[in-house]
Tab-separated table of C-alpha atoms in Angstrom:
chain	number	residue	atom	x	y	z
A	15	MET	CA	-37.527	-63.410	109.813
A	16	SER	CA	-40.932	-61.922	109.015
A	17	THR	CA	-42.015	-58.609	107.536
A	18	TYR	CA	-43.876	-56.192	109.792
A	19	SER	CA	-45.273	-52.666	109.372
A	20	LYS	CA	-43.852	-50.113	111.792
A	21	ILE	CA	-44.666	-46.442	112.250
A	22	VAL	CA	-41.471	-44.502	111.563
A	23	GLY	CA	-42.896	-40.982	111.535
A	24	SER	CA	-46.002	-39.031	112.451
A	25	GLY	CA	-47.404	-35.549	112.169
A	26	SER	CA	-50.592	-33.660	112.825
A	27	TYR	CA	-52.229	-30.331	112.254
A	28	ILE	CA	-54.668	-28.844	114.751
A	29	PRO	CA	-56.264	-25.663	113.335
A	30	GLU	CA	-55.706	-22.402	115.186
A	31	ILE	CA	-59.310	-21.196	115.437
A	32	GLU	CA	-60.786	-22.132	118.818
A	33	VAL	CA	-64.580	-22.346	118.988
A	34	LYS	CA	-65.970	-22.640	122.509
A	35	ASN	CA	-69.420	-23.910	123.481
A	36	GLU	CA	-70.564	-20.413	124.400
A	37	ASP	CA	-69.877	-19.330	120.819
A	38	PHE	CA	-73.058	-21.230	119.904
A	39	LEU	CA	-75.277	-19.065	122.135
A	40	LYS	CA	-76.382	-17.143	119.043
A	41	ASN	CA	-77.624	-20.318	117.328
A	42	ILE	CA	-81.268	-21.388	117.228
A	43	PHE	CA	-81.680	-25.153	117.268
A	44	TYR	CA	-84.512	-27.136	115.698
A	45	ASN	CA	-85.726	-30.720	115.822
A	46	THR	CA	-85.484	-32.997	112.786
A	47	ASP	CA	-89.077	-32.125	111.779
A	48	GLY	CA	-88.303	-28.402	111.721
A	49	SER	CA	-90.037	-27.627	115.018
A	50	HIS	CA	-88.324	-25.717	117.818
A	51	ASN	CA	-87.060	-28.042	120.529
A	52	GLY	CA	-88.501	-25.935	123.347
A	53	ALA	CA	-85.250	-25.601	125.301
A	54	THR	CA	-83.277	-22.381	125.581
A	55	THR	CA	-79.855	-22.344	123.924
A	56	PRO	CA	-78.010	-22.234	127.303
A	57	GLU	CA	-79.974	-25.329	128.358
A	58	VAL	CA	-79.018	-27.055	125.097
A	59	LEU	CA	-75.340	-26.204	125.635
A	60	GLU	CA	-75.338	-27.517	129.207
A	61	LYS	CA	-76.947	-30.802	128.150
A	62	PHE	CA	-74.541	-31.069	125.213
A	63	TYR	CA	-71.500	-30.760	127.476
A	64	ASN	CA	-72.865	-33.261	129.987
A	65	ILE	CA	-73.380	-35.842	127.216
A	66	THR	CA	-70.261	-35.323	125.086
A	67	GLY	CA	-67.666	-33.798	127.415
A	68	ILE	CA	-66.764	-31.284	124.685
A	69	GLN	CA	-65.886	-27.739	125.800
A	70	GLU	CA	-64.355	-26.439	122.576
A	71	ARG	CA	-63.273	-27.504	119.127
A	72	ARG	CA	-60.946	-26.290	116.343
A	73	TYR	CA	-61.982	-24.955	112.938
A	74	ALA	CA	-59.813	-24.434	109.848
A	75	ARG	CA	-59.165	-20.961	108.513
A	76	GLU	CA	-61.277	-19.806	105.571
A	77	ASP	CA	-58.299	-20.132	103.218
A	78	GLN	CA	-57.778	-23.805	104.163
A	79	LYS	CA	-59.389	-27.000	102.890
A	80	ALA	CA	-59.003	-30.607	104.025
A	81	SER	CA	-56.165	-31.263	101.563
A	82	ASP	CA	-54.251	-28.283	103.005
A	83	LEU	CA	-54.566	-29.712	106.507
A	84	ALA	CA	-53.534	-33.132	105.205
A	85	PHE	CA	-50.480	-31.633	103.492
A	86	ILE	CA	-49.266	-29.980	106.706
A	87	ALA	CA	-49.704	-33.186	108.721
A	88	ALA	CA	-47.963	-35.201	105.983
A	89	SER	CA	-45.047	-32.740	105.830
A	90	ARG	CA	-44.568	-33.046	109.573
A	91	ALA	CA	-44.686	-36.845	109.391
A	92	LEU	CA	-42.050	-36.856	106.657
A	93	GLU	CA	-39.881	-34.477	108.665
A	94	SER	CA	-40.123	-36.626	111.796
A	95	SER	CA	-39.277	-39.792	109.838
A	96	GLY	CA	-36.321	-38.344	107.992
A	97	ILE	CA	-37.137	-40.391	104.879
A	98	ASP	CA	-37.051	-39.237	101.267
A	99	LYS	CA	-40.591	-38.360	100.127
A	100	GLU	CA	-39.783	-39.829	96.687
A	101	SER	CA	-39.377	-43.255	98.322
A	102	LEU	CA	-43.069	-43.479	99.237
A	103	ASP	CA	-44.890	-46.301	97.459
A	104	TYR	CA	-48.412	-45.168	98.395
A	105	ILE	CA	-50.206	-42.149	99.792
A	106	LEU	CA	-53.578	-43.045	101.300
A	107	VAL	CA	-55.901	-40.266	102.448
A	108	ALA	CA	-58.971	-41.059	104.532
A	109	HIS	CA	-61.780	-38.495	104.597
A	110	ASN	CA	-65.544	-38.321	104.075
A	111	PHE	CA	-66.382	-34.988	102.468
A	112	GLY	CA	-63.414	-34.113	100.263
A	113	ASP	CA	-62.339	-30.487	99.971
A	114	VAL	CA	-65.118	-28.103	100.992
A	115	SER	CA	-64.383	-24.409	100.547
A	116	ALA	CA	-65.395	-21.901	103.211
A	117	ASN	CA	-68.990	-20.635	103.040
A	118	THR	CA	-70.070	-23.550	100.863
A	119	VAL	CA	-71.306	-27.078	101.496
A	120	ALA	CA	-70.368	-28.522	98.097
A	121	PRO	CA	-67.649	-31.209	98.197
A	122	GLN	CA	-64.746	-31.221	95.741
A	123	LEU	CA	-63.746	-34.826	95.126
A	124	MET	CA	-61.800	-34.638	91.862
A	125	PRO	CA	-58.880	-34.921	91.814
A	126	SER	CA	-58.646	-37.106	94.910
A	127	LEU	CA	-57.334	-35.555	98.102
A	128	ALA	CA	-54.393	-37.953	97.935
A	129	ALA	CA	-53.496	-36.612	94.479
A	130	ARG	CA	-53.774	-33.071	95.815
A	131	VAL	CA	-51.492	-33.900	98.739
A	132	LYS	CA	-48.939	-35.556	96.458
A	133	HIS	CA	-49.030	-32.416	94.305
A	134	LEU	CA	-48.556	-30.137	97.319
A	135	LEU	CA	-45.645	-32.298	98.528
A	136	LYS	CA	-44.094	-31.891	95.057
A	137	ILE	CA	-43.434	-35.615	94.739
A	138	GLU	CA	-42.220	-36.411	91.214
A	139	ASN	CA	-42.147	-40.221	91.457
A	140	PRO	CA	-44.932	-41.647	89.219
A	141	LYS	CA	-44.726	-44.911	91.166
A	142	THR	CA	-45.985	-43.185	94.307
A	143	VAL	CA	-49.640	-44.200	94.006
A	144	ALA	CA	-52.078	-41.792	95.651
A	145	TYR	CA	-55.749	-42.497	96.309
A	146	ASP	CA	-58.527	-41.888	98.825
A	147	ILE	CA	-60.446	-44.073	101.253
A	148	LEU	CA	-64.023	-43.290	102.333
A	149	PHE	CA	-64.911	-45.454	105.328
A	150	GLY	CA	-66.587	-43.117	107.785
A	151	CYS	CA	-64.711	-42.111	110.928
A	152	PRO	CA	-62.731	-45.413	110.907
A	153	GLY	CA	-61.157	-44.403	107.559
A	154	TRP	CA	-57.633	-43.755	108.844
A	155	ILE	CA	-57.488	-47.086	110.691
A	156	GLN	CA	-58.822	-48.858	107.604
A	157	ALA	CA	-56.133	-47.162	105.515
A	158	MET	CA	-53.506	-48.372	108.000
A	159	ILE	CA	-54.863	-51.915	107.693
A	160	GLN	CA	-54.734	-51.638	103.911
A	161	ALA	CA	-51.190	-50.231	104.018
A	162	ASN	CA	-50.180	-53.160	106.215
A	163	TYR	CA	-51.473	-55.551	103.545
A	164	PHE	CA	-49.380	-53.778	100.898
A	165	ILE	CA	-46.280	-54.086	103.052
A	166	LYS	CA	-46.910	-57.700	104.085
A	167	SER	CA	-47.390	-58.705	100.438
A	168	GLY	CA	-44.083	-57.157	99.425
A	169	ASP	CA	-45.814	-54.618	97.172
A	170	ALA	CA	-44.712	-51.648	99.275
A	171	LYS	CA	-41.919	-50.614	101.602
A	172	ARG	CA	-43.226	-47.234	102.725
A	173	VAL	CA	-46.776	-45.884	102.912
A	174	LEU	CA	-47.970	-42.454	103.993
A	175	VAL	CA	-51.387	-42.698	105.674
A	176	ILE	CA	-53.392	-39.532	106.370
A	177	GLY	CA	-56.732	-38.731	107.973
A	178	ALA	CA	-58.073	-35.233	107.289
A	179	GLU	CA	-61.441	-33.560	107.610
A	180	THR	CA	-63.123	-30.148	107.779
A	181	LEU	CA	-66.444	-31.084	109.324
A	182	SER	CA	-67.114	-27.444	110.246
A	183	ARG	CA	-67.975	-26.912	106.576
A	184	VAL	CA	-70.777	-29.490	106.604
A	185	CYS	CA	-72.308	-28.623	109.981
A	186	ASP	CA	-75.926	-27.507	110.124
A	187	PRO	CA	-75.920	-24.465	112.479
A	188	HIS	CA	-79.478	-25.373	113.508
A	189	ASP	CA	-78.651	-28.959	114.535
A	190	ARG	CA	-77.436	-29.499	118.121
A	191	ASP	CA	-75.324	-32.469	117.040
A	192	SER	CA	-73.223	-30.226	114.800
A	193	MET	CA	-71.484	-28.828	117.881
A	194	ILE	CA	-69.663	-32.167	118.142
A	195	TYR	CA	-67.687	-31.752	114.942
A	196	SER	CA	-64.339	-30.106	114.255
A	197	ASP	CA	-61.437	-29.954	111.797
A	198	GLY	CA	-57.947	-31.439	111.784
A	199	ALA	CA	-55.466	-33.833	110.194
A	200	GLY	CA	-53.101	-36.553	111.318
A	201	ALA	CA	-50.542	-38.609	109.389
A	202	THR	CA	-48.243	-41.576	109.894
A	203	ILE	CA	-45.631	-43.319	107.783
A	204	LEU	CA	-45.582	-47.115	107.824
A	205	GLU	CA	-42.342	-48.831	106.832
A	206	ALA	CA	-41.494	-52.493	106.220
A	207	VAL	CA	-39.111	-53.994	108.782
A	208	GLU	CA	-37.710	-57.507	109.066
A	209	SER	CA	-37.857	-58.986	112.546
A	210	GLU	CA	-37.646	-62.377	114.234
A	211	SER	CA	-40.109	-61.240	116.923
A	212	LYS	CA	-43.500	-59.577	116.526
A	213	THR	CA	-43.487	-55.822	116.125
A	214	GLY	CA	-45.616	-53.089	114.572
A	215	ILE	CA	-49.120	-54.069	113.472
A	216	ILE	CA	-49.684	-57.616	114.716
A	217	SER	CA	-53.449	-58.086	114.314
A	218	HIS	CA	-56.583	-56.355	113.088
A	219	SER	CA	-60.347	-56.825	113.086
A	220	VAL	CA	-63.094	-55.148	111.024
A	221	ARG	CA	-66.877	-55.379	110.819
A	222	ASN	CA	-69.465	-53.545	108.741
A	223	ASP	CA	-73.215	-53.530	109.503
A	224	THR	CA	-75.503	-52.093	106.828
A	225	LEU	CA	-78.733	-54.101	106.902
A	226	ASN	CA	-80.367	-51.848	109.484
A	227	GLU	CA	-77.519	-49.491	110.358
A	228	ALA	CA	-76.384	-48.014	107.019
A	229	TYR	CA	-78.151	-44.681	107.578
A	230	PHE	CA	-77.433	-44.056	111.243
A	231	LEU	CA	-75.228	-41.269	109.827
A	232	TRP	CA	-76.095	-39.578	106.549
A	233	SER	CA	-76.007	-36.287	104.633
A	234	GLY	CA	-79.234	-34.300	104.794
A	235	ALA	CA	-80.911	-30.900	104.763
A	236	SER	CA	-80.821	-28.299	107.527
A	237	HIS	CA	-83.203	-28.722	110.459
A	238	ASN	CA	-84.313	-25.119	109.899
A	239	PRO	CA	-87.101	-25.141	107.260
A	240	ASP	CA	-86.334	-21.507	106.392
A	241	PHE	CA	-82.575	-21.894	106.036
A	242	GLN	CA	-81.207	-20.533	102.760
A	243	ASN	CA	-79.493	-23.794	101.842
A	244	ARG	CA	-82.424	-25.977	102.928
A	245	ASP	CA	-82.423	-27.797	99.581
A	246	ARG	CA	-78.723	-28.707	99.810
A	247	ASP	CA	-78.490	-32.190	101.338
A	248	PHE	CA	-74.844	-31.918	102.365
A	249	TYR	CA	-75.109	-31.459	106.136
A	250	ILE	CA	-73.915	-34.272	108.379
A	251	LYS	CA	-76.805	-35.872	110.288
A	252	MET	CA	-77.035	-38.720	112.765
A	253	HIS	CA	-79.361	-40.830	114.899
A	254	GLY	CA	-77.392	-40.293	118.082
A	255	HIS	CA	-79.193	-42.742	120.353
A	256	LYS	CA	-79.135	-45.546	117.788
A	257	ILE	CA	-75.409	-44.982	117.266
A	258	TYR	CA	-74.768	-45.094	121.009
A	259	GLU	CA	-76.607	-48.406	121.387
A	260	TYR	CA	-74.797	-49.886	118.376
A	261	VAL	CA	-71.401	-48.725	119.601
A	262	ILE	CA	-71.549	-49.978	123.179
A	263	SER	CA	-73.007	-53.301	121.987
A	264	ASN	CA	-70.407	-54.004	119.290
A	265	VAL	CA	-67.169	-52.035	119.712
A	266	PRO	CA	-66.002	-53.747	122.946
A	267	GLN	CA	-66.515	-57.184	121.409
A	268	LEU	CA	-64.539	-56.301	118.275
A	269	VAL	CA	-61.676	-54.846	120.329
A	270	LYS	CA	-61.590	-58.035	122.409
A	271	GLU	CA	-61.520	-60.107	119.200
A	272	CYS	CA	-58.579	-58.059	117.911
A	273	ILE	CA	-56.650	-58.486	121.170
A	274	GLU	CA	-57.229	-62.242	121.078
A	275	LYS	CA	-56.089	-62.448	117.445
A	276	ALA	CA	-52.809	-60.934	118.605
A	277	GLY	CA	-52.488	-63.728	121.158
A	278	LEU	CA	-52.799	-61.285	124.031
A	279	GLY	CA	-54.983	-60.616	127.042
A	280	LEU	CA	-56.410	-57.359	128.322
A	281	LYS	CA	-53.650	-57.034	130.916
A	282	ASP	CA	-51.106	-56.935	128.068
A	283	ILE	CA	-52.625	-53.743	126.636
A	284	LYS	CA	-50.963	-50.473	127.665
A	285	LYS	CA	-53.270	-48.044	125.851
A	286	VAL	CA	-56.478	-47.985	123.839
A	287	LEU	CA	-56.397	-45.138	121.313
A	288	ILE	CA	-60.035	-44.852	120.366
A	289	HIS	CA	-61.878	-42.529	118.003
A	290	GLN	CA	-62.710	-39.338	119.894
A	291	ALA	CA	-66.432	-39.231	119.160
A	292	ASN	CA	-68.089	-38.659	122.519
A	293	GLU	CA	-66.398	-38.734	125.929
A	294	LYS	CA	-69.243	-40.480	127.733
A	295	MET	CA	-69.626	-43.046	124.959
A	296	ASP	CA	-65.896	-43.839	124.949
A	297	GLU	CA	-65.985	-44.274	128.724
A	298	ALA	CA	-68.903	-46.698	128.301
A	299	ILE	CA	-66.897	-48.644	125.690
A	300	ALA	CA	-63.998	-48.995	128.128
A	301	LYS	CA	-66.297	-50.250	130.901
A	302	ARG	CA	-67.950	-52.796	128.600
A	303	LEU	CA	-64.567	-54.000	127.328
A	304	PHE	CA	-63.241	-54.581	130.830
A	305	ARG	CA	-66.427	-56.374	131.853
A	306	LEU	CA	-65.949	-58.778	128.946
A	307	TYR	CA	-62.759	-59.809	130.744
A	308	GLY	CA	-64.439	-59.942	134.140
A	309	GLU	CA	-62.793	-56.704	135.262
A	310	ARG	CA	-64.752	-53.949	137.008
A	311	GLN	CA	-62.063	-51.296	137.368
A	312	VAL	CA	-60.855	-49.356	134.304
A	313	PRO	CA	-57.357	-47.843	134.758
A	314	ASP	CA	-57.437	-44.047	134.543
A	315	ASP	CA	-54.638	-43.853	131.982
A	316	ILE	CA	-55.564	-46.640	129.552
A	317	MET	CA	-57.797	-44.570	127.253
A	318	PRO	CA	-56.305	-41.108	126.548
A	319	MET	CA	-58.887	-38.467	125.659
A	320	ILE	CA	-58.468	-35.182	123.775
A	321	ILE	CA	-62.073	-34.573	122.703
A	322	LYS	CA	-62.704	-32.002	125.461
A	323	LYS	CA	-60.538	-29.454	123.640
A	324	MET	CA	-60.488	-30.847	120.088
A	325	GLY	CA	-64.030	-32.010	119.371
A	326	ASN	CA	-64.622	-34.828	116.898
A	327	ASN	CA	-62.661	-34.381	113.664
A	328	SER	CA	-63.602	-37.825	112.345
A	329	VAL	CA	-60.754	-39.702	110.603
A	330	ALA	CA	-58.187	-37.349	112.144
A	331	THR	CA	-58.895	-38.059	115.822
A	332	VAL	CA	-56.831	-41.243	116.213
A	333	PRO	CA	-53.704	-40.182	114.253
A	334	ILE	CA	-53.711	-36.808	116.058
A	335	LEU	CA	-53.978	-38.599	119.404
A	336	TYR	CA	-51.126	-40.939	118.434
A	337	ASP	CA	-48.913	-38.074	117.271
A	338	MET	CA	-49.472	-36.085	120.462
A	339	ILE	CA	-48.466	-39.036	122.649
A	340	ALA	CA	-45.537	-40.039	120.426
A	341	LYS	CA	-44.137	-36.506	120.687
A	342	GLY	CA	-44.703	-36.173	124.434
A	343	GLU	CA	-47.444	-33.563	124.057
A	344	LEU	CA	-50.121	-35.321	126.125
A	345	GLU	CA	-49.292	-35.184	129.816
A	346	GLY	CA	-49.304	-38.517	131.613
A	347	HIS	CA	-49.115	-40.622	128.463
A	348	GLN	CA	-46.152	-42.105	126.578
A	349	PHE	CA	-45.187	-45.150	124.535
A	350	GLU	CA	-42.358	-47.442	125.558
A	351	LYS	CA	-40.612	-50.303	123.785
A	352	GLY	CA	-42.614	-53.503	124.175
A	353	ASP	CA	-45.946	-51.741	124.788
A	354	HIS	CA	-49.048	-53.182	123.150
A	355	VAL	CA	-51.535	-50.520	122.038
A	356	VAL	CA	-54.992	-50.918	120.485
A	357	PHE	CA	-56.113	-48.435	117.830
A	358	ALA	CA	-59.911	-48.529	117.351
A	359	SER	CA	-62.689	-46.583	115.666
A	360	VAL	CA	-66.369	-46.671	114.763
A	361	GLY	CA	-68.484	-44.606	112.404
A	362	ALA	CA	-70.751	-44.204	109.413
A	363	GLY	CA	-71.513	-47.355	107.537
A	364	MET	CA	-71.835	-48.545	110.273
A	365	SER	CA	-68.252	-49.735	110.498
A	366	ILE	CA	-65.922	-50.730	113.339
A	367	ASN	CA	-62.241	-51.553	113.093
A	368	ALA	CA	-59.174	-51.987	115.273
A	369	PHE	CA	-55.562	-53.079	115.164
A	370	VAL	CA	-53.047	-54.052	117.831
A	371	TYR	CA	-49.644	-52.412	117.573
A	372	GLN	CA	-46.482	-53.511	119.381
A	373	PHE	CA	-43.788	-50.908	120.018
């Protein structure tokens, strides 16, 4: 018998406020040097949709912060699992910007979001250790990998893992790329199980490139030189083309490595739940992955996508996607006993990670 980490509950929170592409018609977009890009806003919106596939995204209410979203997702995960919240050994919260109040860009990082969530859950157990993980968009997957280590070592039996973000609070309204980002939270509960056959998380792979890639994503000032918060370097910025080249060159190879570590082949994989960053980029990842195996045709249902309606809410995209499928809320997709599923992400750092999960 061996110890494995299995997901026994999940939950998510998708904010109610829908923001469509046409809602950005009032925005004036600038280049990184503060000059006007020369295109009309409708032209910018059309190009944006063609590149990203995003039609709308969700924003949190003004009275909500990332820890509030995380709390709701965590509560739903606990409810679906049926376990006692006091039996949790760890609460791990992945995020990048902490709690950011509405109409500000200043992050609140103390106490940790995990401590805030534990407080909101009213957990009394002092042995429930709560802390945060900052690992770019792959933060939730990295937290799952870390939770798996805790369980495998015998240090933990149950771990609550959350990804939560309110990227709408750190978006520069004068940066075209800011239309990508959204808000949301997803949570899972990992539990130790004893099994003679493989189950749960059966392999993982991680890489981190910083020599030339560390600042492909960073926090910076508004593109608008006259913006009132120009001197506040809190807005999320990125070198989109450099990220695209890095991603399609490295993510497929890491996913293949993870599949091989699990002792599997591509044909054994039922789904690839990948970070919802950019629809066209994710499609390119799938094509590159299949070509690594000498396959030209990518099955239509292997890589579920929700970015069209949700946007990119960073660490929350993968756990939200998982929760929707697990609860039968994503038409045409389901998990069945024996399925092998890859969870994968890429983001600031630059970092890539993945794990193979067996149902």
